[in-house]
Coordinates of C-alpha atoms in Angstrom, one line a residue:
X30 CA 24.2 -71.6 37.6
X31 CA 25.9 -71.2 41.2
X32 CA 25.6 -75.1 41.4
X33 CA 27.7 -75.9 37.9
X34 CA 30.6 -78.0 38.6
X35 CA 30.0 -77.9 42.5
X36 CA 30.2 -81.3 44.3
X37 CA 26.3 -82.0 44.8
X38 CA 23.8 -83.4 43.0
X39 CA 21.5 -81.2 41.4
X40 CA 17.8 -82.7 42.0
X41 CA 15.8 -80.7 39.6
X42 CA 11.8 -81.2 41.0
X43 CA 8.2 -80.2 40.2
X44 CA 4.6 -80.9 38.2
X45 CA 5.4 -82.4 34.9
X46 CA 5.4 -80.2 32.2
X47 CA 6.5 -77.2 34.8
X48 CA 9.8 -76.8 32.4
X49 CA 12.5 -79.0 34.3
X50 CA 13.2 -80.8 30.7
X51 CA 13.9 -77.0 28.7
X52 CA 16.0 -76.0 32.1
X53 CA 18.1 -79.3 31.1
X54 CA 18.4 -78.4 27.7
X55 CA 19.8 -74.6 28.9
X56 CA 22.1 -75.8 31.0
X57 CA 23.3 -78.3 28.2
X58 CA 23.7 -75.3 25.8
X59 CA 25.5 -73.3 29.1
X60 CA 28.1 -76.2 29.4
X61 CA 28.8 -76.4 25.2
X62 CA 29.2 -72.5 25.2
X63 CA 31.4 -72.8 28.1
X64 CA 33.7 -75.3 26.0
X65 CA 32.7 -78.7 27.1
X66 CA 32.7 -81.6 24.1
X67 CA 29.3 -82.5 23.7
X68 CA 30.8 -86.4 24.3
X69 CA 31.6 -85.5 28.1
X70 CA 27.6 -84.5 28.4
X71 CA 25.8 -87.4 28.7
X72 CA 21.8 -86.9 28.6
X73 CA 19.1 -90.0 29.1
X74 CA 15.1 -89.1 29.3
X75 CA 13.9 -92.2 30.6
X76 CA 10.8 -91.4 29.7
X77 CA 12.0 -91.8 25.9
X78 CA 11.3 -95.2 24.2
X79 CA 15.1 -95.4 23.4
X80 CA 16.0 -95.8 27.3
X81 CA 13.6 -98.0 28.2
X82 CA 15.3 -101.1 28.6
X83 CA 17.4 -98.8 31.7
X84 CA 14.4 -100.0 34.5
X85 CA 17.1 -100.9 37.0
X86 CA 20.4 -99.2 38.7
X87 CA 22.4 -101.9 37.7
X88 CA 21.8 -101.6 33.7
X89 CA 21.9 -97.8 34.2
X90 CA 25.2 -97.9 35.6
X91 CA 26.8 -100.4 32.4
X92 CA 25.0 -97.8 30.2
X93 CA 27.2 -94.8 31.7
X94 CA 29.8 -96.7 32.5
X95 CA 30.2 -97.8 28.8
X96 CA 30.4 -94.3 28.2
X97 CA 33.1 -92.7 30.3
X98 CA 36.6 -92.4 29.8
X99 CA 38.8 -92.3 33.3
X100 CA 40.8 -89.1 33.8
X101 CA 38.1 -86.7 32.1
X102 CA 35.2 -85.1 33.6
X103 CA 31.9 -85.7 33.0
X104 CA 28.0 -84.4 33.0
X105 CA 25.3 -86.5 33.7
X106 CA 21.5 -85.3 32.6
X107 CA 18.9 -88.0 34.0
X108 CA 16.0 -86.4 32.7
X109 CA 12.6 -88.3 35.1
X110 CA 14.7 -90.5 37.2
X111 CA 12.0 -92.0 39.5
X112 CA 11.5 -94.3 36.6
X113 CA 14.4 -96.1 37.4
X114 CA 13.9 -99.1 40.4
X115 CA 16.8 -98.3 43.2
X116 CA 18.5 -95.5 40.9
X117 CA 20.2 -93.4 44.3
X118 CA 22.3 -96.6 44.2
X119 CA 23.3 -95.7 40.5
X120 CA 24.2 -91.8 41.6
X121 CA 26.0 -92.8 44.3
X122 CA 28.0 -94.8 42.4
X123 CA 28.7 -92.4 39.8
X124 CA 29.6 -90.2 42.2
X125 CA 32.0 -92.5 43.9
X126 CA 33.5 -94.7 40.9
X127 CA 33.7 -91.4 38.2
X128 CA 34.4 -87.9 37.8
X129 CA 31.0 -86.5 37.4
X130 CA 28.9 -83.7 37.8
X131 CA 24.9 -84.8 38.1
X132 CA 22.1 -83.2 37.3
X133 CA 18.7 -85.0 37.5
X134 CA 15.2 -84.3 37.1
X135 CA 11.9 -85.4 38.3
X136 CA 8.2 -85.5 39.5
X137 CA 7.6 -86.7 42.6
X138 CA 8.0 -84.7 45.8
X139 CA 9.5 -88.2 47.4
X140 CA 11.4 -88.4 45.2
X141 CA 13.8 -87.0 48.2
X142 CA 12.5 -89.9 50.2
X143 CA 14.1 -91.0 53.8
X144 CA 15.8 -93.8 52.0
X145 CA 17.5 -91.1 49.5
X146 CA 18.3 -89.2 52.2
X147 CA 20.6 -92.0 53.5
X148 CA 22.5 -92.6 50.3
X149 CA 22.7 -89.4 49.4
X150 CA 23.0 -87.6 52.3
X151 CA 24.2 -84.0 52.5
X152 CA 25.1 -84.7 49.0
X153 CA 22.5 -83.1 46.9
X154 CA 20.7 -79.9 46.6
X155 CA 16.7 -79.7 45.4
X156 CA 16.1 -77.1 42.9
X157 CA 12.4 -77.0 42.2
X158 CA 10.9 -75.6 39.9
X159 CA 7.3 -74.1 39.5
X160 CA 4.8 -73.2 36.5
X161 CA 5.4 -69.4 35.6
X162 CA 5.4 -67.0 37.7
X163 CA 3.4 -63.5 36.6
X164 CA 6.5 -61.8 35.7
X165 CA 7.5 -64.5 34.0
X166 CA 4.2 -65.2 31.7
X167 CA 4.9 -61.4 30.6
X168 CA 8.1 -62.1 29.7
X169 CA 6.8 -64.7 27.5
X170 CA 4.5 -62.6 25.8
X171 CA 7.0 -60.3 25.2
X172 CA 9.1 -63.2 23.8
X173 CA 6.2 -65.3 21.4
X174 CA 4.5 -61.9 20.4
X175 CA 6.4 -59.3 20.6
X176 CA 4.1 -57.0 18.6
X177 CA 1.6 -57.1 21.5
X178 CA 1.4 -54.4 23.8
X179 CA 0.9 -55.5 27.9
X180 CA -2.8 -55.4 27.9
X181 CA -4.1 -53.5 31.0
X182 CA -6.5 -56.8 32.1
X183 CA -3.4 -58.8 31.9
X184 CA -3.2 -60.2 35.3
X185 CA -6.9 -61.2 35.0
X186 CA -5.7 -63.0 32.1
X187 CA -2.7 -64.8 34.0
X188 CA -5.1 -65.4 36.8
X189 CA -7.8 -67.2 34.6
X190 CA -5.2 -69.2 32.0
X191 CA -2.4 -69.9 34.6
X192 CA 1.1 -70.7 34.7
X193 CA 2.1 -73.7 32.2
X194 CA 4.6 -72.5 30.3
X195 CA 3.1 -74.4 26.7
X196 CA -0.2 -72.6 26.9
X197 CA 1.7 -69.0 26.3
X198 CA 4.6 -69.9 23.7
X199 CA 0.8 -70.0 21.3
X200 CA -2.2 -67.3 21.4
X201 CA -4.9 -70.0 23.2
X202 CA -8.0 -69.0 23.7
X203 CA -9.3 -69.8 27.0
X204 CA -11.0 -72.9 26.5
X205 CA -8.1 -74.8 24.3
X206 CA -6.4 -73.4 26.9
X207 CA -8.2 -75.7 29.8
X208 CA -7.9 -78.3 27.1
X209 CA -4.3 -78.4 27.2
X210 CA -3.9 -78.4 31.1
X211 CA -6.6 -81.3 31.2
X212 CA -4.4 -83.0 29.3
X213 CA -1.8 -82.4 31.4
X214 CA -3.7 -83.2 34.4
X215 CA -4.7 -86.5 33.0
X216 CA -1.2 -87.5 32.4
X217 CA -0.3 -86.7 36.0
X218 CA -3.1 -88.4 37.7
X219 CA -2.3 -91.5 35.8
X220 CA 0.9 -91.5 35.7
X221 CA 2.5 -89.8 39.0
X222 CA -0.7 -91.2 41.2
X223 CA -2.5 -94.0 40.0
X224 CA 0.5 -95.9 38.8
X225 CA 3.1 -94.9 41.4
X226 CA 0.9 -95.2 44.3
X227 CA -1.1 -98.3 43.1
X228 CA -4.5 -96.3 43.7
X229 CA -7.4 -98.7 42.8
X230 CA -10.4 -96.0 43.0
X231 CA -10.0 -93.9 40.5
X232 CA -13.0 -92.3 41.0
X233 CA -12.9 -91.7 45.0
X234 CA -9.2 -90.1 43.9
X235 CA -10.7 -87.8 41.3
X236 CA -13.5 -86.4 44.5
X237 CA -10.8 -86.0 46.7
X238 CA -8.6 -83.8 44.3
X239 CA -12.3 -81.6 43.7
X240 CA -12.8 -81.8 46.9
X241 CA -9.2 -80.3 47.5
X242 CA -9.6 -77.4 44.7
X243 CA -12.9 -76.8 46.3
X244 CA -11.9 -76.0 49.3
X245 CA -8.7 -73.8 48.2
X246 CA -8.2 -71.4 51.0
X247 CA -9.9 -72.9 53.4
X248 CA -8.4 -75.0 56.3
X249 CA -9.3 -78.9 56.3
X250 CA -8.4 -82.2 57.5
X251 CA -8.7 -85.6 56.4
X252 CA -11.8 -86.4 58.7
X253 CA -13.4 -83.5 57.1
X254 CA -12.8 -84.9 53.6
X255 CA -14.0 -88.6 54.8
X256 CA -17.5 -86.9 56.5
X257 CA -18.0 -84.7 53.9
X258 CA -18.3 -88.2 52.1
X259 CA -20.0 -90.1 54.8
X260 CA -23.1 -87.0 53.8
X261 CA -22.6 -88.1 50.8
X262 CA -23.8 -92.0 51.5
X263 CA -20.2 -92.9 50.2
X264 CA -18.7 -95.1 53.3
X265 CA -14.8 -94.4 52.7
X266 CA -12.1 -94.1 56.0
X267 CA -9.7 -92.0 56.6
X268 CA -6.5 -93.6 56.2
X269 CA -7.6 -93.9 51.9
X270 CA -8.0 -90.1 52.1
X271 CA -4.5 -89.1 54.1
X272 CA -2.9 -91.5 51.3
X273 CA -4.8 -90.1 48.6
X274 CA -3.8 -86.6 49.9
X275 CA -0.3 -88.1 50.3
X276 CA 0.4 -89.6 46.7
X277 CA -1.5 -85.5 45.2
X278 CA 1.1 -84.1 47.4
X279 CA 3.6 -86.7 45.5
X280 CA 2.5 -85.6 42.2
X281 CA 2.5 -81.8 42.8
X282 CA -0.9 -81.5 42.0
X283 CA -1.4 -80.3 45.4
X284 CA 0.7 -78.8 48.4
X285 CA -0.1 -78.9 51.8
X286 CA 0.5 -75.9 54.4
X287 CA 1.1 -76.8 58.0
X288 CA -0.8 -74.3 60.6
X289 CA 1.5 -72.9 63.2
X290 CA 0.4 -71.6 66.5
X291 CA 2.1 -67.8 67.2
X292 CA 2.0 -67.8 70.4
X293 CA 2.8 -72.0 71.5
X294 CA 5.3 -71.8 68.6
X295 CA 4.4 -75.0 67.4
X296 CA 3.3 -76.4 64.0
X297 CA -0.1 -77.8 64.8
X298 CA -1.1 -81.1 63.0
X299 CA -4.9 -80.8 62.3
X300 CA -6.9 -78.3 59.9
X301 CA -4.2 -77.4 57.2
X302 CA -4.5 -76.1 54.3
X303 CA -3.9 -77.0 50.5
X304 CA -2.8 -75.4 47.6
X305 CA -3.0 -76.1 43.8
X306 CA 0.6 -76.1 42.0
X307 CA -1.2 -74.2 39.1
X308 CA -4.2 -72.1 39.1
X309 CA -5.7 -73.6 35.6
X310 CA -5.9 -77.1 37.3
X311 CA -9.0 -75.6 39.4
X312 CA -10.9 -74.4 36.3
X313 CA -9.7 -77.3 34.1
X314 CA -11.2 -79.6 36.3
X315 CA -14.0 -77.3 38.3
X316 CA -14.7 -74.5 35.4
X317 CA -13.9 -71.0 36.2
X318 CA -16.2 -69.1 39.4
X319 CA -16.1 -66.0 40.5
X320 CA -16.6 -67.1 43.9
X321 CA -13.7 -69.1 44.0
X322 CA -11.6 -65.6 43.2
X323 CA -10.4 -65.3 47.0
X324 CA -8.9 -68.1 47.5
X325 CA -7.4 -68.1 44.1
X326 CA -5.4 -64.7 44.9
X327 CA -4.3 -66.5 48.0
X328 CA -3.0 -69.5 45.9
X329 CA -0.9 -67.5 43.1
X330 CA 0.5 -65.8 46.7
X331 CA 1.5 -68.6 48.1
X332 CA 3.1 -70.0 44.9
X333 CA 4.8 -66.6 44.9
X334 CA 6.3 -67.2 48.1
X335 CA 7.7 -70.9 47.6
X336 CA 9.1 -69.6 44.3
X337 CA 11.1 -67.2 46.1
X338 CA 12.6 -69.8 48.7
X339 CA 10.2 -69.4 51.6
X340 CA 8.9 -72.2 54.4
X341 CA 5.4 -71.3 54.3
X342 CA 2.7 -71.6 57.3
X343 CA -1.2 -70.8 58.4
X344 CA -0.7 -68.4 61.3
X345 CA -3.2 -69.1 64.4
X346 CA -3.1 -66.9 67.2
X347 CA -5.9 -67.7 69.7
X348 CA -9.0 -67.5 67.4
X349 CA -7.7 -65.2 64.9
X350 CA -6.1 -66.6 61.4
X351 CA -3.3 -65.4 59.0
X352 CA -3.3 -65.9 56.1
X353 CA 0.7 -66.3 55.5
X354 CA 3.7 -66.7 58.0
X355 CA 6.9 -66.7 55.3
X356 CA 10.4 -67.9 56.9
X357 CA 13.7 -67.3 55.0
X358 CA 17.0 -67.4 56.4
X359 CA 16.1 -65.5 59.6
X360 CA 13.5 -63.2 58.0
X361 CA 9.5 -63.5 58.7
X362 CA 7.2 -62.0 56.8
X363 CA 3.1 -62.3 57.6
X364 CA 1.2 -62.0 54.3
X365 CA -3.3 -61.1 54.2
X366 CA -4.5 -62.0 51.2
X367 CA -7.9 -60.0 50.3
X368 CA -10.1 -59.8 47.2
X369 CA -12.1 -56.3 48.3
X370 CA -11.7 -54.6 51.6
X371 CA -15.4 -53.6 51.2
X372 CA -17.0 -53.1 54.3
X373 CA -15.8 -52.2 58.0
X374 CA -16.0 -55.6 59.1
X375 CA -13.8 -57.1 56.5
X376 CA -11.5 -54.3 56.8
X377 CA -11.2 -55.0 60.9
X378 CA -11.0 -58.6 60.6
X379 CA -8.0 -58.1 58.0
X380 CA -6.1 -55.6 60.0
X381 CA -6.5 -57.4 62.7

């Protein structure tokens, strides 16, 4: 809401199926409640058979173009706009030619590449948006069955079903539930990796994204990934796996935490860590274990944090780890993320 009618472009960004299309549709409703004709809002999902013709910037400028009238003011809503070749040229002309204020969605992390950077510098502002957060799934249930009462084991629940926001506007049992997000999943992997990033090997792709949700928690590189491999008589090198990791990280299926050394204050380049941008990803794809519980607390953290604006690291500090260092406008906050304190040992390693 602060950025409505404000100079920049709005770059709305995260996993499909996150909710960027339904926060489009509010902020249509937002603008007609706030007395704008519904002519001056124009709205194109590219992913929609009825635009599909718009592949280039050139045919999407005619289109809007075609539609404006000079002296009035105008919204644009470019609903999955990496689909479009070269479409920063297209914004930037809107914003130069027209009197427009832009909104646009869409699912790649580059899509804020270098080269967007240039046209559209200082220009727009990324909003992104995540799956639901815990006090958000409760609001839903309170909104798609209000009859329920807040079940005590209702975190378990959030833990173990996740955070897309289709599988709570219906009572899914757990294992529709997976259904649904594998579905999701599919359409990502194909779509936002295989497609955009011209991957070839499917298969090595799919061990490098279990490989990934294995390991959630726990630090790795790309060398581990490509021995881990090696052990596993499959002869792959390195550069494959740091694109594969590259074009997940494109495709929010995964994001990658730098480690930063406390006392060189530096962001170190090797060992990081990656998290899942849902929590039902891991089970859809891995099935649901208990040992995995650990570093599945520390992922809904860390999703936590980015959702409430934070730059988040590893902390080293000689050859002790934390778990989270949170940055925010001046403010640091260090974050240990424990299942059980059970025993004295755990308990001084923590504290420590």
């Amino acid at each position: 809401k602060p950025f409505i009618n404000k100079p920049q472009i709005k770059i709305i960004t995260g996993i499909r199926r996150s909710g960027k299309s339904t926060v489009l549709q509010l902020l249509k409703e937002e603008l007609l409640k706030a007395g704008v004709s519904a002519e001056r809002i124009i709205s194109v999902n590219f992913e929609s058979f009825a635009f599909s013709e718009f592949t280039t910037a050139q045919k999407l400028y005619e289109y809007i173009r075609g539609k404006i009238q000079q002296g009035q003011k105008y919204y644009l809503i470019l609903d999955e706009v990496q689909e479009v070749i070269g479409w920063e040229k297209a914004v930037n002309s809107f914003l130069a030619d027209f009197d427009t204020d832009i909104y646009i969605t869409g699912s790649n992390s580059h899509l804020l590449s270098s080269e967007l950077a240039t046209y559209l510098a200082g220009r727009y502002v990324e909003i992104p948006v995540f799956t639901l957060s815990y006090r958000e799934y409760l609001n839903f249930r309170k909104h798609y069955f209000p009859e329920e009462q807040i079940q005590a084991n209702s975190f378990t629940t959030y833990l173990r079903k996740g955070g897309f926001p289709v599988i709570h506007t219906v009572n899914y049992d757990e294992e529709t539930a997976y259904k649904v997000v594998r579905d999701i999943y599919s359409s990502v992997i194909l779509r936002d990796t295989v497609q955009r990033y011209k991957i070839r090997e499917v298969e090595l792709l799919e061990r490098v994204i279990r490989y990934a949700f294995d390991n959630i928690g726990n630090t790795f590189s790309g060398k581990n990934v490509a021995d881990y491999f090696k052990n596993q008589q499959r002869k792959t090198d390195i550069n494959t796996i740091y694109n594969y990791l590259y074009a997940l990280e494109g495709a929010f299926i995964l994001y990658r935490v730098p480690r930063y050394d406390i006392k060189g204050r530096e962001i170190l380049k090797t060992q990081e860590k990656f998290y899942a941008s849902d929590v039902s990803l891991i089970y859809a794809t891995m099935g649901f274990r208990d040992r995995m519980i650990a570093g599945i607390l520390e992922n809904v953290v860390f999703l936590e944090l980015k959702r409430r604006g934070y730059q988040v690291y590893i902390g080293k500090l000689d050859n002790k780890e934390i778990d989270f260092i949170a940055e925010r406008q001046g403010e640091k906050i260090y974050i240990q993320v424990a299942y059980k304190l059970e025993n004295k040992q755990t308990l001084e390693r923590e504290f420590a």
